[in-house]
CSV table of C-alpha atoms and ligand atoms in Angstrom, one decimal:
chain,number,residue,atom,x,y,z
A,111,MET,CA,-194.3,-64.8,50.0
A,112,THR,CA,-192.8,-61.5,48.9
A,113,TYR,CA,-190.4,-59.1,50.6
A,114,SER,CA,-189.8,-55.5,50.0
A,115,ILE,CA,-186.6,-53.5,50.7
A,116,PRO,CA,-185.9,-49.8,50.5
A,117,ALA,CA,-184.0,-49.2,47.2
A,118,ASP,CA,-183.5,-46.6,44.5
A,119,PRO,CA,-185.5,-45.5,42.7
A,120,TYR,CA,-188.2,-47.1,44.8
A,121,ASP,CA,-188.8,-50.2,47.0
A,122,PHE,CA,-187.7,-53.5,45.4
A,123,THR,CA,-190.1,-56.3,45.9
A,124,PHE,CA,-189.1,-60.0,45.4
A,125,ASP,CA,-190.1,-63.5,46.1
A,126,PRO,CA,-187.0,-65.2,47.5
A,127,ALA,CA,-188.0,-68.6,45.9
A,128,ALA,CA,-188.1,-66.9,42.5
A,129,THR,CA,-184.9,-65.0,43.0
A,130,ALA,CA,-181.2,-65.9,42.4
A,131,LEU,CA,-178.1,-64.4,43.8
A,132,LEU,CA,-175.8,-63.7,40.8
A,133,ILE,CA,-172.0,-63.4,41.6
A,134,ILE,CA,-170.3,-62.1,38.5
A,135,ASP,CA,-166.6,-62.9,37.7
A,136,MET,CA,-165.1,-62.8,41.2
A,137,GLN,CA,-162.0,-64.4,39.6
A,138,ARG,CA,-158.4,-63.9,40.4
A,139,ASP,CA,-157.9,-62.6,36.9
A,140,PHE,CA,-159.9,-59.5,37.9
A,141,VAL,CA,-159.2,-59.0,41.6
A,142,ASP,CA,-155.7,-60.4,42.2
A,143,SER,CA,-152.3,-59.0,41.5
A,144,GLY,CA,-150.9,-60.5,38.3
A,145,GLY,CA,-154.3,-61.1,36.7
A,146,PHE,CA,-155.9,-59.8,33.5
A,147,GLY,CA,-157.2,-56.6,35.3
A,148,GLU,CA,-153.7,-55.7,36.4
A,149,LEU,CA,-152.1,-56.6,33.1
A,150,LEU,CA,-154.5,-54.1,31.5
A,151,GLY,CA,-152.9,-51.4,33.7
A,152,ASN,CA,-155.5,-51.3,36.6
A,153,ASP,CA,-155.1,-51.1,40.3
A,154,VAL,CA,-157.1,-54.1,41.7
A,155,ALA,CA,-157.4,-52.7,45.3
A,156,PRO,CA,-161.0,-51.3,44.8
A,157,LEU,CA,-162.1,-54.7,43.5
A,158,ARG,CA,-160.9,-56.6,46.5
A,159,GLU,CA,-163.0,-54.4,48.7
A,160,VAL,CA,-166.2,-56.1,47.6
A,161,ILE,CA,-165.1,-59.6,48.6
A,162,ALA,CA,-166.1,-59.3,52.2
A,163,PRO,CA,-169.6,-57.7,51.6
A,164,ILE,CA,-170.4,-60.4,48.9
A,165,GLU,CA,-169.2,-63.0,51.4
A,166,ARG,CA,-171.8,-61.8,53.9
A,167,VAL,CA,-174.6,-61.7,51.4
A,168,LEU,CA,-173.6,-65.2,50.1
A,169,ALA,CA,-173.6,-66.7,53.6
A,170,ALA,CA,-177.1,-65.2,54.4
A,171,TRP,CA,-178.5,-66.3,51.0
A,172,ARG,CA,-177.1,-69.8,51.5
A,173,ALA,CA,-178.5,-70.0,55.0
A,174,CYS,CA,-181.9,-69.3,53.4
A,175,GLY,CA,-181.3,-72.3,51.0
A,176,LEU,CA,-181.8,-70.1,48.0
A,177,LEU,CA,-180.2,-70.3,44.5
A,178,VAL,CA,-176.7,-69.0,44.0
A,179,ILE,CA,-175.2,-68.7,40.5
A,180,HIS,CA,-171.6,-67.8,39.8
A,181,THR,CA,-170.1,-66.6,36.5
A,182,ARG,CA,-166.6,-66.7,35.2
A,183,GLU,CA,-165.3,-64.8,32.1
A,184,GLY,CA,-162.8,-66.9,30.1
A,185,HIS,CA,-162.0,-69.0,27.1
A,186,ARG,CA,-161.3,-72.5,26.0
A,187,PRO,CA,-157.6,-73.4,26.0
A,188,ASP,CA,-157.5,-73.4,22.2
A,189,LEU,CA,-159.2,-69.9,22.3
A,190,SER,CA,-161.6,-71.0,19.6
A,191,ASP,CA,-164.4,-69.2,21.5
A,192,CYS,CA,-162.5,-65.9,21.7
A,193,PRO,CA,-163.4,-63.4,19.0
A,194,PRO,CA,-160.2,-62.3,17.2
A,195,ALA,CA,-161.2,-58.7,17.9
A,196,LYS,CA,-161.2,-59.4,21.7
A,197,LEU,CA,-157.8,-61.2,21.4
A,198,ALA,CA,-156.2,-58.3,19.6
A,199,ARG,CA,-157.8,-55.5,21.8
A,200,GLY,CA,-155.4,-53.5,23.8
A,201,LYS,CA,-152.2,-54.6,22.0
A,202,LEU,CA,-151.1,-56.1,25.4
A,203,GLU,CA,-147.6,-57.4,26.0
A,204,ILE,CA,-149.3,-60.3,27.9
A,205,GLY,CA,-152.9,-60.7,26.8
A,206,ILE,CA,-155.6,-63.3,26.6
A,207,GLY,CA,-154.2,-66.8,26.2
A,208,ASP,CA,-150.6,-65.8,27.0
A,209,VAL,CA,-148.8,-67.0,30.1
A,210,GLY,CA,-148.9,-64.5,32.9
A,211,PRO,CA,-148.2,-64.6,36.7
A,212,LEU,CA,-151.5,-66.5,37.3
A,213,GLY,CA,-151.2,-68.9,34.4
A,214,ARG,CA,-152.7,-68.4,30.9
A,215,VAL,CA,-154.7,-65.2,31.0
A,216,LEU,CA,-158.5,-65.6,31.0
A,217,VAL,CA,-158.2,-69.3,30.1
A,218,ARG,CA,-160.5,-71.9,31.7
A,219,GLY,CA,-158.7,-74.2,34.2
A,220,GLN,CA,-155.9,-71.7,34.9
A,221,GLN,CA,-155.2,-70.2,38.4
A,222,GLY,CA,-156.3,-66.7,37.3
A,223,HIS,CA,-159.6,-68.0,35.9
A,224,ASP,CA,-160.6,-69.5,39.2
A,225,ILE,CA,-163.0,-67.8,41.7
A,226,VAL,CA,-161.4,-66.4,44.8
A,227,ASP,CA,-161.3,-68.7,47.8
A,228,GLU,CA,-163.6,-66.6,49.9
A,229,LEU,CA,-166.4,-67.0,47.4
A,230,ARG,CA,-165.7,-70.5,46.2
A,231,PRO,CA,-168.9,-72.1,44.7
A,232,LEU,CA,-170.4,-75.0,46.6
A,233,ALA,CA,-171.5,-78.3,45.0
A,234,GLY,CA,-174.9,-77.7,43.4
A,235,GLU,CA,-174.3,-74.0,42.7
A,236,PRO,CA,-174.3,-73.5,38.9
A,237,VAL,CA,-171.1,-71.9,37.5
A,238,ILE,CA,-171.6,-70.2,34.2
A,239,ASP,CA,-168.5,-70.0,32.0
A,240,LYS,CA,-169.0,-67.1,29.6
A,241,PRO,CA,-166.8,-66.0,26.7
A,242,GLY,CA,-168.2,-62.4,26.7
A,243,LYS,CA,-169.0,-59.6,29.1
A,244,GLY,CA,-172.7,-60.4,29.4
A,245,SER,CA,-173.7,-63.5,31.4
A,246,PHE,CA,-176.4,-64.5,29.0
A,247,TYR,CA,-174.4,-64.3,25.7
A,248,ALA,CA,-173.4,-67.8,24.6
A,249,THR,CA,-174.2,-69.4,27.9
A,250,ASP,CA,-177.0,-71.6,29.4
A,251,LEU,CA,-177.9,-69.1,32.1
A,252,ALA,CA,-181.3,-68.3,30.6
A,253,SER,CA,-182.3,-72.0,30.6
A,254,ILE,CA,-181.1,-72.5,34.2
A,255,LEU,CA,-183.1,-69.5,35.4
A,256,ALA,CA,-186.2,-70.7,33.5
A,257,TYR,CA,-186.0,-74.2,34.8
A,258,ARG,CA,-185.8,-72.8,38.4
A,259,GLY,CA,-188.6,-70.4,37.9
A,260,ILE,CA,-186.4,-67.4,38.6
A,261,CYS,CA,-187.7,-63.9,37.7
A,262,SER,CA,-185.5,-61.6,40.0
A,263,LEU,CA,-181.8,-61.3,40.3
A,264,ILE,CA,-179.7,-59.9,43.1
A,265,VAL,CA,-176.6,-58.8,41.3
A,266,THR,CA,-173.0,-58.6,42.7
A,267,GLY,CA,-169.5,-58.9,41.3
A,268,VAL,CA,-167.1,-57.1,39.0
A,269,THR,CA,-166.6,-54.9,37.1
A,270,THR,CA,-169.5,-52.5,37.5
A,271,GLU,CA,-169.5,-50.9,34.0
A,272,VAL,CA,-168.4,-54.0,32.1
A,273,CYS,CA,-169.7,-57.4,33.1
A,274,VAL,CA,-172.1,-56.3,35.7
A,275,HIS,CA,-173.9,-53.6,33.7
A,276,THR,CA,-173.8,-55.7,30.5
A,277,THR,CA,-175.5,-58.6,32.4
A,278,VAL,CA,-178.1,-56.2,34.0
A,279,ARG,CA,-179.0,-54.9,30.5
A,280,GLU,CA,-179.3,-58.4,29.1
A,281,ALA,CA,-181.4,-59.5,32.1
A,282,ASN,CA,-183.6,-56.5,31.9
A,283,ASP,CA,-184.4,-57.1,28.2
A,284,ARG,CA,-185.3,-60.7,29.1
A,285,GLY,CA,-187.8,-59.5,31.7
A,286,PHE,CA,-185.8,-60.1,34.9
A,287,GLU,CA,-186.0,-57.6,37.8
A,288,CYS,CA,-182.5,-56.8,38.9
A,289,LEU,CA,-181.4,-55.4,42.3
A,290,VAL,CA,-177.8,-54.3,42.2
A,291,LEU,CA,-176.1,-54.2,45.6
A,292,SER,CA,-174.0,-51.1,45.6
A,293,ASP,CA,-171.3,-52.2,48.0
A,294,CYS,CA,-171.0,-55.6,46.3
A,295,ILE,CA,-169.9,-54.3,42.9
A,296,ALA,CA,-166.7,-52.6,42.0
A,297,SER,CA,-164.9,-50.9,39.2
A,298,TYR,CA,-161.2,-49.9,38.6
A,299,PHE,CA,-162.7,-46.5,37.8
A,300,PRO,CA,-164.7,-44.6,40.5
A,301,GLU,CA,-166.4,-42.4,37.9
A,302,PHE,CA,-167.6,-45.4,35.9
A,303,TYR,CA,-168.9,-47.0,39.1
A,304,ASP,CA,-170.9,-43.8,39.9
A,305,MET,CA,-172.3,-43.4,36.4
A,306,THR,CA,-173.3,-47.0,36.0
A,307,LEU,CA,-175.4,-46.9,39.2
A,308,LYS,CA,-176.9,-43.7,38.0
A,309,MET,CA,-177.8,-45.2,34.7
A,310,ILE,CA,-179.3,-48.4,36.2
A,311,LYS,CA,-181.7,-46.5,38.5
A,312,ALA,CA,-182.5,-43.5,36.3
A,313,GLN,CA,-185.8,-42.9,34.6
A,314,GLY,CA,-187.8,-44.9,37.1
A,315,GLY,CA,-185.3,-47.8,37.2
A,316,ILE,CA,-184.8,-48.2,33.5
A,317,PHE,CA,-182.5,-51.2,34.0
A,318,GLY,CA,-183.2,-52.0,37.7
A,319,TRP,CA,-182.8,-51.1,41.3
A,320,VAL,CA,-179.9,-50.2,43.6
A,321,ALA,CA,-179.6,-50.7,47.3
A,322,PRO,CA,-176.8,-51.3,49.8
A,323,SER,CA,-176.3,-54.9,51.0
A,324,GLU,CA,-177.2,-53.8,54.6
A,325,ALA,CA,-180.8,-53.0,53.5
A,326,PHE,CA,-181.0,-56.3,51.6
A,327,LEU,CA,-179.6,-58.4,54.5
A,328,ALA,CA,-182.0,-56.7,56.9
A,329,ALA,CA,-185.0,-57.9,54.8
A,330,LEU,CA,-183.8,-61.5,54.3
A,331,PRO,CA,-185.7,-64.3,55.9
A,332,VAL,CA,-182.5,-65.9,57.4
A,333,PRO,CA,-183.5,-68.8,59.7
A,334,ALA,CA,-182.5,-68.3,63.3
A,335,LEU,CA,-179.6,-70.4,64.5
A,336,PRO,CA,-180.5,-73.3,66.8
B,220,C5J,C1,-163.8,-57.1,32.2
B,220,C5J,C2,-165.5,-58.1,33.7
B,220,C5J,N1,-163.8,-55.9,32.8
B,220,C5J,N2,-165.7,-59.1,34.4
B,220,C5J,N3,-164.5,-58.1,32.7
B,220,C5J,O1,-163.1,-57.3,31.2
B,220,C5J,O2,-166.0,-57.0,34.0
């Protein structure tokens, strides 16, 4: 059964059974004070605003019994999977692998690397640990989606122009149809948020579709409570 929701640049049609909700990098390192995002000089407040809308989408999607996939950006404790160029970038006082207020920055197993409590993955929900910005690069995401027969992605998370857009571009080139929920993604830079959404939906949806979560939730086949 397929569903259609009003979206930009035109209605987005999807089969829920062949669709996954992708929640990108909702980690303390990006949305909490003291994390990597703040160490880079950013204000994390705009990123925290998407926690509640993603929580609503996540609850509805879980109630439908559909596939949720979480991603986390980060590295092995020995940093052997971190390109030297990424390690050096920014010339930060406290950078990747160094000890910061939330433990070692962008290192797996550290407090900052963890997903925020509100969006904590449930048992059975795949968590993709990725060393890069894109969710497909050097991960098993493509295999997981193929084994589950997934061809559409509902995309949420942070940050809009970095890991979200990189992932949408990667997914689009692999043949996935991506719907980006506009109030469930965020950037430290308002102008980058605006331009990224424009780029995704331009030229007849060259990378995908954009819609607010309200429109998406209204279309979901959430079972009635007993
Ligand atoms: C960044 C991300 N911005 N998750 N990572 O470095 O977007």
